[in-house]
Amino acid sequence: MREDSIRTYEADCLIKLIEAILSKQELPKFEQDPDWEKLYKLAIYHNVGSIAYCCLLGTEAYELDPWKEKLAKIYHKAVSLEGHYTAQVPRILEALEKARIDCVLFGDYILRVYYPRPEMRPLSSVNFLVDQRDCKAVRAIMMDLDFSEEQPLSFKKEPGLCITFYPRLEFLNKQFSKYFNIPLKQYVTLSAHRYVRGFEPEEFYLYLLACVAEAYAKGDMDMGLLLDYRCFYRALYKTLDWGYLSKESERLKMGVFPEYITKLSALWYDGFVDDWEDAILTEMEAYVLTKGESGRVQSEKLLPLVRQVVDIYQRKLQKKRRRERLEILFPNLEYMQAMYRTLRYVPPLLPFCWLLRGVRLRKDKIIAKKVNKK
């Protein structure tokens, strides 16, 4: 660990543990035990609790025991869900195929296969793209499979399964949304299917890169997402068409971000040290570890999307504040009826009552100022 690195000792230990398990090497021997509570909380905060447990299986320390037990619960839940998803997803695919519904399987369900063991990458949801016109048929299929719709096109089933359908891939960045908005039939069909489709490796890399870039821009980037990127990259970098990917990342206007996020993932999870002198990587590490609290200025230069996201959030905040001011100046009918009983019988008088209320508030403010001056 560099002296000027923002990594805490616990973050350094956690990163080295994950690096060792990915590379199938012996676990590192630390000069001193980390604060296990801090390491546990860091693993949870960065969504690497399941793989962290696998890393610590061979580590014995009395102070570690209660935190290893907590991580074990996370891991065993991931193992259980993996089994349930493995049983349920083929049934869903079969039902969609039988109903001749064009769909695209993507997301976490694909990523988990690039980990040493699938349960090291717990599934939050299995995701599909479907045509808007098929949403009604999808609902009927999921109900037949005993799923319940808790949110629009998001279906749940005990013991914690979640299957989500999207009419299109949506990103905060309109350029990304436009790029991935292609007809479902342009995706490649999965083996033994005519209607169930998936991403080509290059397509999935670009999709994953877009997800990483947007999470980075929002300040939501964490160890887990960077680990997703590294595991996929490690598995396929020799076979991917990098000439094509370079041109497409230019179309997505990502600049040098792909190069630097690849370097950072290599530094963390493959132990490469050649580029540690690069100040940009130091800033990126700070930005990821603090989830956007540090290193933002350099990140805005690296990825213009960071600035765009800040601007969007500021506009949303301004819009929210304007709405709140309007609600204060012009309360709803129910609130005003408590002040002006006439409105219970003649609701159209609401604008007139707003005016009366405004005049009264203005008078009260003027009187209060005079009193304060005295």
Short mmCIF file of N, CA and C in Angstrom, two decimals, residues 42 50 61 85 110 146 241 263 279 309 325 327 329 354 356:
data_model
loop_
_atom_site.label_atom_id
_atom_site.label_comp_id
_atom_site.label_asym_id
_atom_site.label_seq_id
_atom_site.Cartn_x
_atom_site.Cartn_y
_atom_site.Cartn_z
N LEU A 42 -16.79 -2.79 6.27
CA LEU A 42 -16.32 -2.36 4.95
C LEU A 42 -16.80 -3.33 3.87
N SER A 50 -20.10 -11.77 0.71
CA SER A 50 -20.08 -13.20 0.42
C SER A 50 -18.68 -13.69 0.08
N ALA A 61 -8.86 -16.39 14.26
CA ALA A 61 -8.55 -15.34 15.24
C ALA A 61 -9.77 -15.18 16.13
N TYR A 85 -32.57 -20.03 -7.49
CA TYR A 85 -32.54 -19.41 -8.82
C TYR A 85 -32.21 -20.45 -9.89
N ILE A 110 -25.78 -13.25 -15.35
CA ILE A 110 -24.67 -13.52 -16.27
C ILE A 110 -23.34 -13.34 -15.55
N ASP A 146 -46.33 -18.82 -9.66
CA ASP A 146 -46.49 -18.49 -8.23
C ASP A 146 -45.63 -17.32 -7.76
N ASP A 241 -12.96 -8.56 -29.01
CA ASP A 241 -12.49 -7.78 -30.16
C ASP A 241 -12.23 -6.35 -29.68
N LYS A 263 -7.17 -0.28 -15.35
CA LYS A 263 -5.94 -0.21 -14.57
C LYS A 263 -6.23 -0.32 -13.07
N ALA A 279 -1.15 9.69 -10.65
CA ALA A 279 -1.97 10.44 -9.69
C ALA A 279 -3.46 10.23 -9.92
N VAL A 309 -23.86 14.27 -14.09
CA VAL A 309 -24.69 13.71 -13.03
C VAL A 309 -24.88 14.73 -11.91
N ARG A 325 -41.64 24.91 -2.01
CA ARG A 325 -42.06 26.30 -1.79
C ARG A 325 -43.49 26.52 -2.26
N GLU A 327 -45.80 24.27 -2.39
CA GLU A 327 -46.71 23.58 -1.46
C GLU A 327 -46.93 24.42 -0.20
N LEU A 329 -46.75 27.81 -0.19
CA LEU A 329 -47.56 28.97 -0.60
C LEU A 329 -48.98 28.58 -0.97
N TRP A 354 -56.40 31.05 -0.91
CA TRP A 354 -54.94 31.13 -0.97
C TRP A 354 -54.49 32.59 -0.86
N LEU A 356 -56.18 35.14 0.47
CA LEU A 356 -56.43 35.63 1.83
C LEU A 356 -55.34 35.16 2.79
#
